[in-house]
GROMACS .gro file of C-alpha atoms in nm:
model
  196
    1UNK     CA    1   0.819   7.824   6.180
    2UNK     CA    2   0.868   7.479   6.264
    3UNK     CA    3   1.235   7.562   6.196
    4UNK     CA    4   1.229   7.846   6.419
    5UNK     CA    5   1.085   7.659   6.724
    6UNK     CA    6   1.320   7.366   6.638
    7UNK     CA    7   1.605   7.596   6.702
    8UNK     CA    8   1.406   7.757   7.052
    9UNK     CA    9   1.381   7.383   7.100
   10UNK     CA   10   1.732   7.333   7.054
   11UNK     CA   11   1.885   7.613   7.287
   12UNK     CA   12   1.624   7.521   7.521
   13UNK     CA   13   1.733   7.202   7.517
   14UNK     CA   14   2.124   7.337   7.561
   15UNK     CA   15   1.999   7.587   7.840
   16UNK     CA   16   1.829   7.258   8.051
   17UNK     CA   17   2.116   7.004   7.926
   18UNK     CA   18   2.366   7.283   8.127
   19UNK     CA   19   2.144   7.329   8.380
   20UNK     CA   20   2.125   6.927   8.461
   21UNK     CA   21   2.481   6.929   8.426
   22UNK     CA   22   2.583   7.202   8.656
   23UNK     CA   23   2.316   6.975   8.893
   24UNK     CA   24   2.486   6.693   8.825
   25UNK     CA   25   2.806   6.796   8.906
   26UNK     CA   26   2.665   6.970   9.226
   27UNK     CA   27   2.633   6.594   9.343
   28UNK     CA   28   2.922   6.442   9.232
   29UNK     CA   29   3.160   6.304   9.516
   30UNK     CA   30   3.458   6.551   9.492
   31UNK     CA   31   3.677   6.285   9.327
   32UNK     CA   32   3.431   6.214   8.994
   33UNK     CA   33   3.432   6.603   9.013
   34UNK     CA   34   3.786   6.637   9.054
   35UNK     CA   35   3.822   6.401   8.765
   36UNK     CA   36   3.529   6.548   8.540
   37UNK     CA   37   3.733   6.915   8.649
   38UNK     CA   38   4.048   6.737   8.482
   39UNK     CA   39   3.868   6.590   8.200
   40UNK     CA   40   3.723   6.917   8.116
   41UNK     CA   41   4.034   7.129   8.139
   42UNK     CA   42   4.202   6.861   7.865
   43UNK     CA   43   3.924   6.952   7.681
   44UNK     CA   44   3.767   6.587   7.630
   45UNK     CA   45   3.459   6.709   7.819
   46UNK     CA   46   3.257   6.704   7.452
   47UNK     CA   47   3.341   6.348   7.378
   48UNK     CA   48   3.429   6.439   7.024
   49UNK     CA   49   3.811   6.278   7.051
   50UNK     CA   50   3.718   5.982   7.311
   51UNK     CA   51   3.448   5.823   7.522
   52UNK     CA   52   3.422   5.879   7.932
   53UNK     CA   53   3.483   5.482   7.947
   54UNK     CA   54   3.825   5.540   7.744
   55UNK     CA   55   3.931   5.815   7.895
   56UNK     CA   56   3.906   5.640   8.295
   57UNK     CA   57   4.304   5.529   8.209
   58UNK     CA   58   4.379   5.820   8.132
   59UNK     CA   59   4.212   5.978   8.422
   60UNK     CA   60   4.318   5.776   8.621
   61UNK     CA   61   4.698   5.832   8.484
   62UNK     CA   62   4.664   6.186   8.534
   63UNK     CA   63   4.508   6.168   8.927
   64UNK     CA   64   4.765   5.943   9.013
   65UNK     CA   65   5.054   6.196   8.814
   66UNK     CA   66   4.870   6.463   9.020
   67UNK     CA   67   4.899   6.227   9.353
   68UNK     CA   68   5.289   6.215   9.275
   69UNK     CA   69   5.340   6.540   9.161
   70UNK     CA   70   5.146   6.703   9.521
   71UNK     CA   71   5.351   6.421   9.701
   72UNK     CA   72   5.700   6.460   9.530
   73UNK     CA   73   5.564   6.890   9.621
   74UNK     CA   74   5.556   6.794   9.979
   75UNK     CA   75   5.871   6.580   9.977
   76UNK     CA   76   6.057   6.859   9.833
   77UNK     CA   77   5.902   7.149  10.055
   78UNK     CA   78   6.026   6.865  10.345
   79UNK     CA   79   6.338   6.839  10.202
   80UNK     CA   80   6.393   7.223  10.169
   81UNK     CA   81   6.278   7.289  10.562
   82UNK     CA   82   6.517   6.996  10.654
   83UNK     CA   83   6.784   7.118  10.401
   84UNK     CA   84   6.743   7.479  10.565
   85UNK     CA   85   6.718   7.370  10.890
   86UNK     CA   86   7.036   7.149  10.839
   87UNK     CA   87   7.189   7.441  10.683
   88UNK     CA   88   7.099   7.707  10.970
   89UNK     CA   89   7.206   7.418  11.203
   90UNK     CA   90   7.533   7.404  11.026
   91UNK     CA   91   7.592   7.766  11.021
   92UNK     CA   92   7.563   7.771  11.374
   93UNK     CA   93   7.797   7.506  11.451
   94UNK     CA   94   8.058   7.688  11.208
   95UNK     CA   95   7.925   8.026  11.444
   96UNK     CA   96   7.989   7.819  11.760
   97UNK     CA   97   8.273   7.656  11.603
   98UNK     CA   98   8.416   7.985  11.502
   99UNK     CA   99   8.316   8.136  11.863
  100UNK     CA  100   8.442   7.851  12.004
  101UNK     CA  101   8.804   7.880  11.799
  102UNK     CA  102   8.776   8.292  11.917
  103UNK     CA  103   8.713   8.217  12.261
  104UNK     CA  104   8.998   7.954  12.240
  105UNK     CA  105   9.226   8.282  12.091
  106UNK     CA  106   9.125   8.474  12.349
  107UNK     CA  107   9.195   8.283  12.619
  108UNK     CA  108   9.535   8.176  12.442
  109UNK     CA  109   9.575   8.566  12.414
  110UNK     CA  110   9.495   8.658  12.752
  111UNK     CA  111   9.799   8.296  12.894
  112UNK     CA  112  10.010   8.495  12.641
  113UNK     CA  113   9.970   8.841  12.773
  114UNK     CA  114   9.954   8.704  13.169
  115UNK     CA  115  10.304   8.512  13.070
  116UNK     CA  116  10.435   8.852  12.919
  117UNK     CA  117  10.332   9.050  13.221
  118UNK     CA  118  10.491   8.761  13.426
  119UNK     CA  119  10.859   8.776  13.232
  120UNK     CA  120  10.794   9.178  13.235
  121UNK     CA  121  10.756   9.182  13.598
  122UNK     CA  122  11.064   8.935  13.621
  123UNK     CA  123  11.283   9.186  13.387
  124UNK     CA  124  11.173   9.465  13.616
  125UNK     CA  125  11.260   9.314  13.913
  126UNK     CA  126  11.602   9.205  13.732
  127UNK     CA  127  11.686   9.521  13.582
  128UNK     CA  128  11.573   9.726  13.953
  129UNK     CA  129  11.855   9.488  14.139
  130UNK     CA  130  12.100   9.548  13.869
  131UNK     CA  131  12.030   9.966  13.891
  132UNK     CA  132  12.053   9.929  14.267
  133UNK     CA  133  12.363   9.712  14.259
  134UNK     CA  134  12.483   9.963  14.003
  135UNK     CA  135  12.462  10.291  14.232
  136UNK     CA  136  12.645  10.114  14.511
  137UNK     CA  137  12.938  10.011  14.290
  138UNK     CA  138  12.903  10.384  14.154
  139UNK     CA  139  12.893  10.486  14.555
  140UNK     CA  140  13.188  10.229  14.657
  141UNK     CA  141  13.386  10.351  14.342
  142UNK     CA  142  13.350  10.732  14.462
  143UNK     CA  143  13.407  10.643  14.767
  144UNK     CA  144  13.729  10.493  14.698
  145UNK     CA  145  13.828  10.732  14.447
  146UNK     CA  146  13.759  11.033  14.743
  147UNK     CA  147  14.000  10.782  14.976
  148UNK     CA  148  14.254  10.734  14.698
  149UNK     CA  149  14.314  11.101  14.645
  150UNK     CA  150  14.310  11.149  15.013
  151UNK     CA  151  14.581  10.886  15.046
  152UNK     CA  152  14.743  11.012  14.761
  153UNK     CA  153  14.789  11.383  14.913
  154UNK     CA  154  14.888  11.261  15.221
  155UNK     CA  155  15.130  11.064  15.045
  156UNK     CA  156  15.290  11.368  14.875
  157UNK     CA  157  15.244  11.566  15.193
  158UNK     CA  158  15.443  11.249  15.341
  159UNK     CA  159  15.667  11.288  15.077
  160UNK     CA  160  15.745  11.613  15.054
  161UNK     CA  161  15.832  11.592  15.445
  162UNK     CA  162  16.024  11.334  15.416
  163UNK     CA  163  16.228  11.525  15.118
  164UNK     CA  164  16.260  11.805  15.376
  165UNK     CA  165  16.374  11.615  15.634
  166UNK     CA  166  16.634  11.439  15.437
  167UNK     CA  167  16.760  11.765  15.298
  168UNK     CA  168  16.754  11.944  15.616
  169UNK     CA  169  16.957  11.589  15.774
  170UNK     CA  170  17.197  11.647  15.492
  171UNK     CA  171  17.227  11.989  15.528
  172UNK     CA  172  17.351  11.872  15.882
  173UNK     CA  173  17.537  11.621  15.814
  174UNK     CA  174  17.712  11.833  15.549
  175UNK     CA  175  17.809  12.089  15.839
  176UNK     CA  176  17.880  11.820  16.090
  177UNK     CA  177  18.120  11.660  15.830
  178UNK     CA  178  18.296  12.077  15.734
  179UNK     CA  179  18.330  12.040  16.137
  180UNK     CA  180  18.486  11.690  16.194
  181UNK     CA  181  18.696  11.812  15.838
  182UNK     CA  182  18.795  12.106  16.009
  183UNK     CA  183  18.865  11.972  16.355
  184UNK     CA  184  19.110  11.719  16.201
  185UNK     CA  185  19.292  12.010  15.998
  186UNK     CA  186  19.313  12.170  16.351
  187UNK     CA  187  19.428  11.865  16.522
  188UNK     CA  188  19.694  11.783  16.244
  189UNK     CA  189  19.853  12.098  16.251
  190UNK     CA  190  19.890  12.097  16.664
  191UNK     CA  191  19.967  11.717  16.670
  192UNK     CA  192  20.239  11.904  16.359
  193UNK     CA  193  20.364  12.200  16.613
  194UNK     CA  194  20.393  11.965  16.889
  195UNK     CA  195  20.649  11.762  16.716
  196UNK     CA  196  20.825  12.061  16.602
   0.00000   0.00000   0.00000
């Protein structure tokens, strides 16, 4: 019996040494409980593998690893909002820079196309004088070629007259010539009887 009740005794005991613990740690600043939290999770809470008094080092070792490792967090979540903000920055300068370059082609396009339309315009105006020269050599050439056939025609009209006239002059000059011929036959033979 005593037995039994030593064991009642003993979770008893358990039950209240639990009880004054969870207490205890109720009004613990929150760095001893932050540490005892840590010293518990290593599982050196039971003091089986060291004491509390050799285990401040280590605690101590581990808050300040834990100090580092939520600082060297935020440095690297600042580095990765800077990084990303550098990088969004950068791919909007290579944006602007590549807007910048297009607007640069477009307005390079639009001196090109204004210089085209300029030399276009030029060519037009070039190639209208050269049609309109064009027709009034074509209109001076007909026009001569009209005066050239006129003068030509009246040239063989000219001609032809002038062919008639000469044949018609020879005609009489022919006869004229049978006359004086014959007039001199006549005037032989009497100047002939006369001296007879």
């Amino acid at each position: 019996m005593t037995q039994g009740g030593s064991e009642s005794n003993g979770v008893l005991r358990n039950q209240s040494d639990a009880s004054v613990e969870k207490e205890h740690e109720k009004q613990m600043p929150p760095s001893k409980l932050f540490e005892q939290n840590i010293v518990d999770e290593i599982g050196f809470s039971d003091g089986n593998f060291l004491s509390v008094s050799s285990n401040d080092g280590l605690i101590r070792m581990l808050l300040e690893l834990d100090f580092q490792n939520k600082y060297m967090q935020a440095q690297y979540g600042d580095m990765m909002k800077y990084f990303s903000h550098d990088d969004r920055r950068a791919k909007l300068e290579v944006q602007g820079h590549h807007q910048s370059n297009h607007q640069d082609d477009i307005e390079e396009l639009h001196r090109e196309i204004e210089s085209l339309k300029g030399q276009l315009l030029e060519e037009r105006k070039t190639h209208d004088a050269t049609e309109e020269a064009l027709e009034l050599l074509r209109a001076a050439h007909k026009e001569a070629e009209m005066k050239l056939l006129e003068t030509s025609a009246k040239l063989n009209e000219v001609q032809q007259q002038m062919d008639l006239e000469i044949k018609a002059r020879d005609e009489k000059y022919s006869e004229l010539d049978s006359r004086l011929n014959r007039l001199h036959k006549r005037a032989k033979q009497r100047i002939q009887e006369v001296q007879k």
